[in-house]
XYZ file of C-alpha atoms in Angstrom:
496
model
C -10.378 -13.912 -52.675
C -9.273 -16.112 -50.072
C -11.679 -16.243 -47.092
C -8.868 -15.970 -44.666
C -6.295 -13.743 -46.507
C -3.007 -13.900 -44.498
C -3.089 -9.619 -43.322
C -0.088 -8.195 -42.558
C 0.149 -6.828 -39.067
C -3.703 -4.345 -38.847
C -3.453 -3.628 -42.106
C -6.573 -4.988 -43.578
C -5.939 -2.929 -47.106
C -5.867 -6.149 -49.047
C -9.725 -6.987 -47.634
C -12.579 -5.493 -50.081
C -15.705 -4.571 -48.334
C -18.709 -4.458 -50.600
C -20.299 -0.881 -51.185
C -23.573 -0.105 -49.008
C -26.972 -0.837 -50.723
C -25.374 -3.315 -53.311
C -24.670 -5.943 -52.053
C -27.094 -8.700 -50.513
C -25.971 -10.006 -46.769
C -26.136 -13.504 -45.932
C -25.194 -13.943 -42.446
C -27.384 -13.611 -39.098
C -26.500 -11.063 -36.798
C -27.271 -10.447 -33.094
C -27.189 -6.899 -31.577
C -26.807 -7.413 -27.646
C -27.638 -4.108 -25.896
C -26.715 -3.928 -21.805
C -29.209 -1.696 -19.918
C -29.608 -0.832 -16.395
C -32.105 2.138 -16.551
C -32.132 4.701 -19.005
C -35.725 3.821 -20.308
C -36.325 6.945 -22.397
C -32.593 7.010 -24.140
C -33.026 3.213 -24.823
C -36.506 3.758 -26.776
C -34.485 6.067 -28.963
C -31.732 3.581 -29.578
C -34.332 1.203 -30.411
C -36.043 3.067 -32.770
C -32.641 3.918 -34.773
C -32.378 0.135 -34.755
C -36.139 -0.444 -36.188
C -35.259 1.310 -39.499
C -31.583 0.170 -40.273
C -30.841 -0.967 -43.577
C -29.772 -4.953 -42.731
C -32.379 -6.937 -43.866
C -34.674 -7.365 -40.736
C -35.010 -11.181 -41.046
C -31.156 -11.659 -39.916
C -31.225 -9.316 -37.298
C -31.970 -9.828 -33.760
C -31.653 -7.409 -30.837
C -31.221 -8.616 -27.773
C -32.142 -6.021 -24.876
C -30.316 -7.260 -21.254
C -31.480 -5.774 -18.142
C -29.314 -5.439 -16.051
C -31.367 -5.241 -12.793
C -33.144 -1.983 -13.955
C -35.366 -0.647 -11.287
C -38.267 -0.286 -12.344
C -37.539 -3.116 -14.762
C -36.734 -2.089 -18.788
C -39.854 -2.726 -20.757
C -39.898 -2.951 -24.829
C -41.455 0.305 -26.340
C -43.722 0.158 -29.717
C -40.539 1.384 -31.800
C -38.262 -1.527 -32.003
C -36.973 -3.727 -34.238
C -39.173 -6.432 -35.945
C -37.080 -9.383 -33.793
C -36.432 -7.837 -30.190
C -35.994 -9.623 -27.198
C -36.074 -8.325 -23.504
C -33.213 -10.647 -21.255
C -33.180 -10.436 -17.252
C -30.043 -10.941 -15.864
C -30.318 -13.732 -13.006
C -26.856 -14.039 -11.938
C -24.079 -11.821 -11.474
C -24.327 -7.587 -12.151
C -22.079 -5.406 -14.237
C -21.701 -4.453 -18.291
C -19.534 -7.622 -19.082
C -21.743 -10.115 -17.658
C -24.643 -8.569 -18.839
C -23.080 -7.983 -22.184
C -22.351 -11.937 -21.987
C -25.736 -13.143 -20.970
C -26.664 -11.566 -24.041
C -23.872 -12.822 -25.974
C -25.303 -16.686 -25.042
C -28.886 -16.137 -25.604
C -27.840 -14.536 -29.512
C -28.560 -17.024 -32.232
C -26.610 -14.298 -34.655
C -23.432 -15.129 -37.031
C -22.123 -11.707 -35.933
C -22.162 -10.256 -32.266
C -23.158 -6.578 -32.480
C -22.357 -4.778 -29.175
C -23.738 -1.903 -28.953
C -24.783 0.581 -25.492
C -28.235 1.677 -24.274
C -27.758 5.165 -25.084
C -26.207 5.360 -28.904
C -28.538 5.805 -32.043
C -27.179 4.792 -34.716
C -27.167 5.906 -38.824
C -29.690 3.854 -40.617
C -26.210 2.026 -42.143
C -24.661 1.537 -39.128
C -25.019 -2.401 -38.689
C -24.972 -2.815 -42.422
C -21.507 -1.092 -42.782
C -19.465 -3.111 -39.699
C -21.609 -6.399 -40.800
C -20.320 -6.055 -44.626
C -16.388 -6.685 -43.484
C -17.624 -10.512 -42.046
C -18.963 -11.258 -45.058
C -15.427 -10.948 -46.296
C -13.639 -12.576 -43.725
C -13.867 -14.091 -40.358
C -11.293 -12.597 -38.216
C -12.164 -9.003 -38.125
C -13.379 -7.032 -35.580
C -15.588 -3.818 -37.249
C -15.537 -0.565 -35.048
C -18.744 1.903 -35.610
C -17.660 5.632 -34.997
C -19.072 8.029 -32.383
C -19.675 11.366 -31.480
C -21.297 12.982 -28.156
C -24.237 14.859 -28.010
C -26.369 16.424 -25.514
C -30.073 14.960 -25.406
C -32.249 17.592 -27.343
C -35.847 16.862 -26.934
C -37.059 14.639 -29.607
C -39.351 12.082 -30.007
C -38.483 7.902 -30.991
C -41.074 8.754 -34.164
C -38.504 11.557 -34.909
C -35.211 8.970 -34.933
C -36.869 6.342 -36.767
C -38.094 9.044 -39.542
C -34.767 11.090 -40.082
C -32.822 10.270 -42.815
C -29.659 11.169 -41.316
C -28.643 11.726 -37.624
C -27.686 15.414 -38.429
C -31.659 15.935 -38.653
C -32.356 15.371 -35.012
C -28.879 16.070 -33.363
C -26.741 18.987 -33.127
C -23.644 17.203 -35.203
C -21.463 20.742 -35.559
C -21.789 21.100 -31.791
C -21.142 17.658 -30.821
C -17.923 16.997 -29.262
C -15.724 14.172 -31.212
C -14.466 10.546 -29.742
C -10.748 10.955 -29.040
C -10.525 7.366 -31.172
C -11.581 9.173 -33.888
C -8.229 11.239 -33.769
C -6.366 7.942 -33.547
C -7.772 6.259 -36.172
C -7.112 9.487 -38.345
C -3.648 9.450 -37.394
C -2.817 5.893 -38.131
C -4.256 5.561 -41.520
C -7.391 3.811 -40.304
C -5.638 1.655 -38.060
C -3.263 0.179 -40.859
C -0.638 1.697 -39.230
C -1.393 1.336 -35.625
C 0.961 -0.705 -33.149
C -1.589 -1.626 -31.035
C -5.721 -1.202 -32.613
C -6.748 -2.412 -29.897
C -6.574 0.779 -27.741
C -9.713 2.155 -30.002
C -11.687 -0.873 -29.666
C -13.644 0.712 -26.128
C -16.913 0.489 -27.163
C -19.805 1.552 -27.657
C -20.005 -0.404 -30.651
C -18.303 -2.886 -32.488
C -18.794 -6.427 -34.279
C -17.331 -9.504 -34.319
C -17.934 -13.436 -35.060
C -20.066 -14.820 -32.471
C -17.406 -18.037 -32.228
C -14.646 -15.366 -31.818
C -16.488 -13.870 -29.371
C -16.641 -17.066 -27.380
C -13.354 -18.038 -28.562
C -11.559 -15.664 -26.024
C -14.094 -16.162 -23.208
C -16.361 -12.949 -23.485
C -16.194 -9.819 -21.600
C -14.536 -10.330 -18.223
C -16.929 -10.153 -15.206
C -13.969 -8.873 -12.408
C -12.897 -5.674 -14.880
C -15.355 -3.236 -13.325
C -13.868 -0.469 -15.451
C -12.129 -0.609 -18.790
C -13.872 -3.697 -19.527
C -14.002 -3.345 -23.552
C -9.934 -2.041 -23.532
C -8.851 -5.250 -21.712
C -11.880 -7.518 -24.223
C -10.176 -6.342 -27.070
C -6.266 -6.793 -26.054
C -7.268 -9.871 -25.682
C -8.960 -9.922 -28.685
C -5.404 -8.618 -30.208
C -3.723 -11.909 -28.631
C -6.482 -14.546 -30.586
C -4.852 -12.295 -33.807
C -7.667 -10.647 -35.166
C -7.558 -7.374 -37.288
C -9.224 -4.255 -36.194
C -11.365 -2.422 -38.536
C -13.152 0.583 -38.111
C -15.177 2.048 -40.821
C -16.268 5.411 -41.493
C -19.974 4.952 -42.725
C -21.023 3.048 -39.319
C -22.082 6.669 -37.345
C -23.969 7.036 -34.116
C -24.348 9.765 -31.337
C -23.427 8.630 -27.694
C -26.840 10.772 -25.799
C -24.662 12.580 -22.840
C -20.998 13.487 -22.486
C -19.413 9.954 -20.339
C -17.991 9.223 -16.997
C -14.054 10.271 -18.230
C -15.271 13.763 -19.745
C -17.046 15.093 -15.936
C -13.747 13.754 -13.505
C -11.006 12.486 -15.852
C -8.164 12.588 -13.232
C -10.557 9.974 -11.168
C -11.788 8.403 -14.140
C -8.424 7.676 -15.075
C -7.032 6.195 -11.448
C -10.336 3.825 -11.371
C -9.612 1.796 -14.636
C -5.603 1.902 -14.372
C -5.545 -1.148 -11.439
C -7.232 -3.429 -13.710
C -5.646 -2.490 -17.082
C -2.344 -2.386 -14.952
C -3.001 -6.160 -13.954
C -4.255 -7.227 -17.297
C -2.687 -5.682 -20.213
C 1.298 -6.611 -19.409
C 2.338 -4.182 -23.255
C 0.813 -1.230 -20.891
C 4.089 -0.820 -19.657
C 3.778 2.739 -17.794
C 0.905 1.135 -15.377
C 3.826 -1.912 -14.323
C 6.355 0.871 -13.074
C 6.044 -0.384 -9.103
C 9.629 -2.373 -8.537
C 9.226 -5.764 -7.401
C 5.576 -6.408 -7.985
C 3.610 -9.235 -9.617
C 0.827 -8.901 -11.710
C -2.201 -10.949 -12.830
C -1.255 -11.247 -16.473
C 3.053 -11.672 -16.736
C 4.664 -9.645 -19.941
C 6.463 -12.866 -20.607
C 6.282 -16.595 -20.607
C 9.676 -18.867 -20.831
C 9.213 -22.324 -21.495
C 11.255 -24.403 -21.433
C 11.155 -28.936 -22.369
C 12.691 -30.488 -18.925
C 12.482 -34.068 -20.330
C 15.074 -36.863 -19.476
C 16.786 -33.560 -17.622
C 18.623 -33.357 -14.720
C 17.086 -31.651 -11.449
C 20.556 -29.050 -11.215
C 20.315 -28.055 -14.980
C 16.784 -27.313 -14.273
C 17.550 -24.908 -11.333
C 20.086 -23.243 -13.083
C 17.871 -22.813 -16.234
C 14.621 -21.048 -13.730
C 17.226 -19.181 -11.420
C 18.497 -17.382 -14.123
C 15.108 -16.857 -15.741
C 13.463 -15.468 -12.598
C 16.512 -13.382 -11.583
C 16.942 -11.362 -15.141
C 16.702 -7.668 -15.514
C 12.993 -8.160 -16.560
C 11.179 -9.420 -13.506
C 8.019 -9.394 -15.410
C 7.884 -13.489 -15.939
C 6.379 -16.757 -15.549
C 8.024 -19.663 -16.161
C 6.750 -23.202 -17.421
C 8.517 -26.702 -17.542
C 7.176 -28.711 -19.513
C 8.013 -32.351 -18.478
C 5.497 -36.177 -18.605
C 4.294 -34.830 -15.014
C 1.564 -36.695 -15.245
C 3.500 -40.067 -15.089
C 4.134 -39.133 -11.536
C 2.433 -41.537 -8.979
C 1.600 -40.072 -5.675
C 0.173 -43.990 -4.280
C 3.211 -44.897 -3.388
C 6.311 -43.617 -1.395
C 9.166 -41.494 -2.594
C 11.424 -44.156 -3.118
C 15.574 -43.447 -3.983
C 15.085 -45.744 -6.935
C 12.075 -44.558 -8.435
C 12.476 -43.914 -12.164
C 11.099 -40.807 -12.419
C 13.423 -39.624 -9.521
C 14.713 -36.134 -11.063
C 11.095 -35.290 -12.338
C 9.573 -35.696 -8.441
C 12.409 -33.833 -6.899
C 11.940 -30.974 -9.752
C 7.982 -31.027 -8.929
C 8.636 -30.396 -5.550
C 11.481 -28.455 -5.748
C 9.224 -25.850 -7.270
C 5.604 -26.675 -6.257
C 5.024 -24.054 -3.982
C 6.423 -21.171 -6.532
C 3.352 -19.435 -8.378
C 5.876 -18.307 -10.937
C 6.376 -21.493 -12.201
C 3.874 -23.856 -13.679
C 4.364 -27.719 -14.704
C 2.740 -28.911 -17.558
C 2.694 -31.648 -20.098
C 2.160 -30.008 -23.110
C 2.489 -26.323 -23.756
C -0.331 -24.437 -25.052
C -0.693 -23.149 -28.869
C -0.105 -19.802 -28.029
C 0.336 -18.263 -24.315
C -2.597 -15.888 -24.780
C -2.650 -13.155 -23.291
C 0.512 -13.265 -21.544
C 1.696 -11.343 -25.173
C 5.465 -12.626 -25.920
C 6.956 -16.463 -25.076
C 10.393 -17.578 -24.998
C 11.224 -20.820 -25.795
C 15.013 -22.193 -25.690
C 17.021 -25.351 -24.902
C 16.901 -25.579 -20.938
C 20.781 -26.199 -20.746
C 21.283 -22.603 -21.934
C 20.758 -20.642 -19.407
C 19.388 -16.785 -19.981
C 21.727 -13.950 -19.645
C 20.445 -11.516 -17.128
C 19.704 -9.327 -20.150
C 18.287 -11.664 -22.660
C 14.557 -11.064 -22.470
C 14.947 -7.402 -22.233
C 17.106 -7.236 -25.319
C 14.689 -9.711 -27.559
C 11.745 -7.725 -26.443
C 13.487 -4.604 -27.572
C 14.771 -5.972 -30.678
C 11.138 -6.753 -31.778
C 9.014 -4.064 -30.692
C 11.138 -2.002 -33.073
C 9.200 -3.242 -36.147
C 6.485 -5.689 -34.276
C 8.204 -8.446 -35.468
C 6.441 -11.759 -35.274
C 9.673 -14.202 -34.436
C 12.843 -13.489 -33.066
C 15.088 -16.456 -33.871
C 18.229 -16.474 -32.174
C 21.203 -19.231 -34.355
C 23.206 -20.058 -31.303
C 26.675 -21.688 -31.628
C 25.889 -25.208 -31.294
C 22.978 -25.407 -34.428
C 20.343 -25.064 -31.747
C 18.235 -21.695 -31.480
C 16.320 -19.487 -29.164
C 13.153 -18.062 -29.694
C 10.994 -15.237 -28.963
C 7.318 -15.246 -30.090
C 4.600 -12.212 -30.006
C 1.195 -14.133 -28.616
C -0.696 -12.161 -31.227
C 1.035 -12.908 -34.735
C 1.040 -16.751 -32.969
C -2.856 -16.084 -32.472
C -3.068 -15.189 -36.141
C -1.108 -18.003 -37.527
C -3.585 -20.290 -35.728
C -6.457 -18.860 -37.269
C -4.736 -19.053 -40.615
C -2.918 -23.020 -40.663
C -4.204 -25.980 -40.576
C -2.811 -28.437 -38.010
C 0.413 -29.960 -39.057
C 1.243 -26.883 -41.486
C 4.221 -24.458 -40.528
C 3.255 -21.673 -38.386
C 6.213 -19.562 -39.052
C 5.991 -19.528 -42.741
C 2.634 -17.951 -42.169
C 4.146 -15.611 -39.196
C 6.706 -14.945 -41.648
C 3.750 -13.593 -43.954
C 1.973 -11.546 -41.983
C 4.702 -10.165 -38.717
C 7.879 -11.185 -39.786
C 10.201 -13.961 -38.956
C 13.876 -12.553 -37.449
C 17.448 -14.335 -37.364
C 19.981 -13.202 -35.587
C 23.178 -14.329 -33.605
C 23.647 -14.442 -29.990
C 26.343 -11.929 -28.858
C 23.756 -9.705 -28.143
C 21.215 -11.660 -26.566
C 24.080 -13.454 -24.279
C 27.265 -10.955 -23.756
C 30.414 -12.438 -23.092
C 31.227 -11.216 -19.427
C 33.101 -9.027 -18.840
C 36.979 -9.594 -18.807
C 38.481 -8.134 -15.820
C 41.447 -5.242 -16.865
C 44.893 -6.140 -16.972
C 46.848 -4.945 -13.779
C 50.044 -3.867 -13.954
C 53.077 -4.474 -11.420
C 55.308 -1.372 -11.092
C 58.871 -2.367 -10.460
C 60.183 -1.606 -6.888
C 61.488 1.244 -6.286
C 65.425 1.259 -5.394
C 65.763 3.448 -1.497
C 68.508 5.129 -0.372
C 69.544 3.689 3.028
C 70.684 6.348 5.590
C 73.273 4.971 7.775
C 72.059 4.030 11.286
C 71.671 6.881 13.719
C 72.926 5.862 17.081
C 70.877 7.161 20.506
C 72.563 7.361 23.597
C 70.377 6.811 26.879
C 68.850 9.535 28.325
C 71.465 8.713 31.786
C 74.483 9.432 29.601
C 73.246 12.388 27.562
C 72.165 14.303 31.043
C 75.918 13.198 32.743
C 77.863 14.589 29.741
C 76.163 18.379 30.315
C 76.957 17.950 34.106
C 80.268 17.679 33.027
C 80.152 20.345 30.530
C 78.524 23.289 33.013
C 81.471 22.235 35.758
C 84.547 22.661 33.277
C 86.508 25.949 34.293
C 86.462 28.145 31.534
């Protein structure tokens, strides 16, 4: 099989994991376990780890202490190859998590929490999928129990995890329910969402490859890892034989409603397709839902202020806009001169320098990761005020990878999801044709413009009514008031 098999959207159906116990692993892999306390709950986790099946000589464990006071110290029970790493700068899971990350020497990056013990198979089962291929992302399963009292001896000699914990009384992951419901994820419009941790595995240059855990995400910090893990186009897998108990009920399960409000500002700011956190009118957010670029070269200043008025002023606010123009030909060590040659291209730069909306570049990046959809269109064609809403729309009704839009003149439009362009740049080589791959695995669209860009409106015919003939009344003629009172004078002195 092809080590990179082009996948179609999550579903990884096509990939053939070998069957526990019969096959013989090749790669190194690194589990990284964050700590900050928990001494007794860790030795257990350890001594799950000291009797898994993966051949001991390509595993490491990497315990990070995360300021622990009193400091974590390595019981008896632990794997053959375990390390203890202080963290020296910074605090929090995420940086800890990527201290740990650095200091592995592993193939695979195993991330897995301080208080989970996990089936003998566990690593085997989420390590067998990268054997396979090198874009997945393996997701162990979990279920929450409370602490009964047993011993690290006890762990490392059960045979299964229903010897030592209460399994019929433990209280399922709400993933789990998910990943039933979606056909293991196949099906899922965004796997991502069940990618929260406690454990999961990935390539140690993927890891990297999308910067680690993020240090400022105080909550939520394995939801917003992943999305972005979504946008570099891997494929989520989770896999049924990779158990573990999570020792104590978490945060979410003793104050939801709080638990809840704490992680939304970050996910809000970070995740753009979490559209019901981005409901405040007239905000701007960290991460924009959409990026419109668009080639100002050899272009004239007005055509460029047309092309970002209308962009900025559309029914989706939700945008960032990039012109991408030789800006770095500018030459600030001299003046501003009416005949300088690059004359339209310094007025544009600081037409719009002090707009944070707008960015000028030279190039335009691969993908726009993990801002999740680009536009791309000639700049002389200015968006309709309903354009972007209506591509995004048109796409998210079958996650199409490429919305092509044939306008009139042989040009086209385009709208492109980050994460089948993420995918495609796993898959190609450079110089070979992204969309035939896009085409492959998301879908490549055509359609014409009358939707995209409405004719206006034509105003409604009005209609003249003929004038309407009036009969004139002949004049009525008013005698002064002096004449009218000197005719009943005369009237009242008559004789009868």
């Amino acid at each position: 099989m092809n080590a990179r098999p082009a996948l179609r959207q999550n579903d990884y159906s096509p990939v053939a994991a070998p069957q526990l116990g019969a096959w013989s692993p090749a790669l190194s892999l690194s589990v990284v376990i964050p700590a900050h306390g928990g001494q007794d709950k860790l030795d257990l986790t350890l001594a799950a780890l000291s009797v898994q099946t993966y051949p001991e000589h390509l595993m490491e464990v990497l315990v990070v202490d995360d300021g622990s006071r009193p400091p974590i110290r390595l019981p008896e029970l632990r794997p053959v190859n375990t390390r203890l790493v202080r963290v020296r700068d910074g605090w929090g899971i995420s940086n800890a998590v990527n201290t740990g990350a650095k200091a592995a020497d592993g193939e695979i990056i195993q991330r897995l929490d301080a208080d989970m013990v996990a089936c003998r198979e566990h690593l085997e089962a989420l390590a067998r999928w990268h054997h396979v291929t090198d874009y997945l992302v393996t997701i162990g399963m979990k279920k929450f129990v409370e602490l009964p009292p047993v011993t690290a001896a006890q762990v490392a000699a059960a045979k299964r995890l229903d010897e030592v914990f209460d399994l019929e009384g433990a209280r399922a992951s709400s993933t789990e329910a998910t990943i039933a419901k979606t056909d293991g994820l196949r099906k899922s419009r965004n796997p991502y969402h069940v990618c929260t941790g406690p454990t999961f595995a990935l390539p140690r240059e993927v890891f990297h490859a999308v910067g680690g855990l993020d240090p400022n995400v105080a909550r939520g910090e394995d939801t917003e890892f992943s999305y972005r893990l979504a946008m570099h186009g891997v494929v989520f897998v989770p896999d049924a034989d990779a158990q573990a108990v999570h020792l104590g009920l978490p945060a979410q399960h003793r104050d939801r409603e709080r638990a809840v409000r704490a992680v939304e500002p970050y996910l809000a700011h970070r995740i753009p397709l979490r559209r019901d956190l981005r409901k405040d009118r007239g905000r701007r957010w960290l991460v924009p839902y959409v990026e419109v670029v668009l080639d100002v070269t050899d272009t004239s200043e007005s055509v460029v202020r047309q092309a970002v008025a209308a962009a900025l002023d559309g029914k989706l606010q939700d945008v960032v806009v990039t012109l991408v123009g030789p800006w770095s030909r500018l030459d600030d060590s001299r003046r501003f001169a009416l005949s300088d040659p690059c004359f339209e291209l310094r007025l544009m730069r600081d037409l719009f320098a002090h707009d944070d909306r707008i960015r000028l570049i030279d190039e335009a990046a691969p993908t726009p990761a993990p801002t999740p959809f680009r536009y791309r269109g000639p700049v002389d064609v200015p968006l309709h005020r309903a354009t972007l809403e209506r591509m995004i729309e048109s796409v998210q009704k079958d996650l199409t990878g490429v919305l092509v839009v044939d306008l009139p003149d042989g040009r086209t439009a385009r709208l492109e999801r980050t994460s089948a362009l993420g995918r495609a740049v796993l898959l190609t080589e450079p110089g070979d044709d992204l969309d035939e791959v896009i085409d492959t695995t998301h879908g490549v669209r055509h359609e014409p413009p009358d939707r995209f860009w409405p004719a206006p409106a034509q105003p409604e015919p009005v209609t003249i009514p003929a004038p309407v003939k009036v009969a004139v009344e002949p004049p009525v003629t008013v005698e002064p008031p002096e004449k009218t009172l000197l005719r009943r004078l005369k009237s009242a002195l008559r004789p009868n």
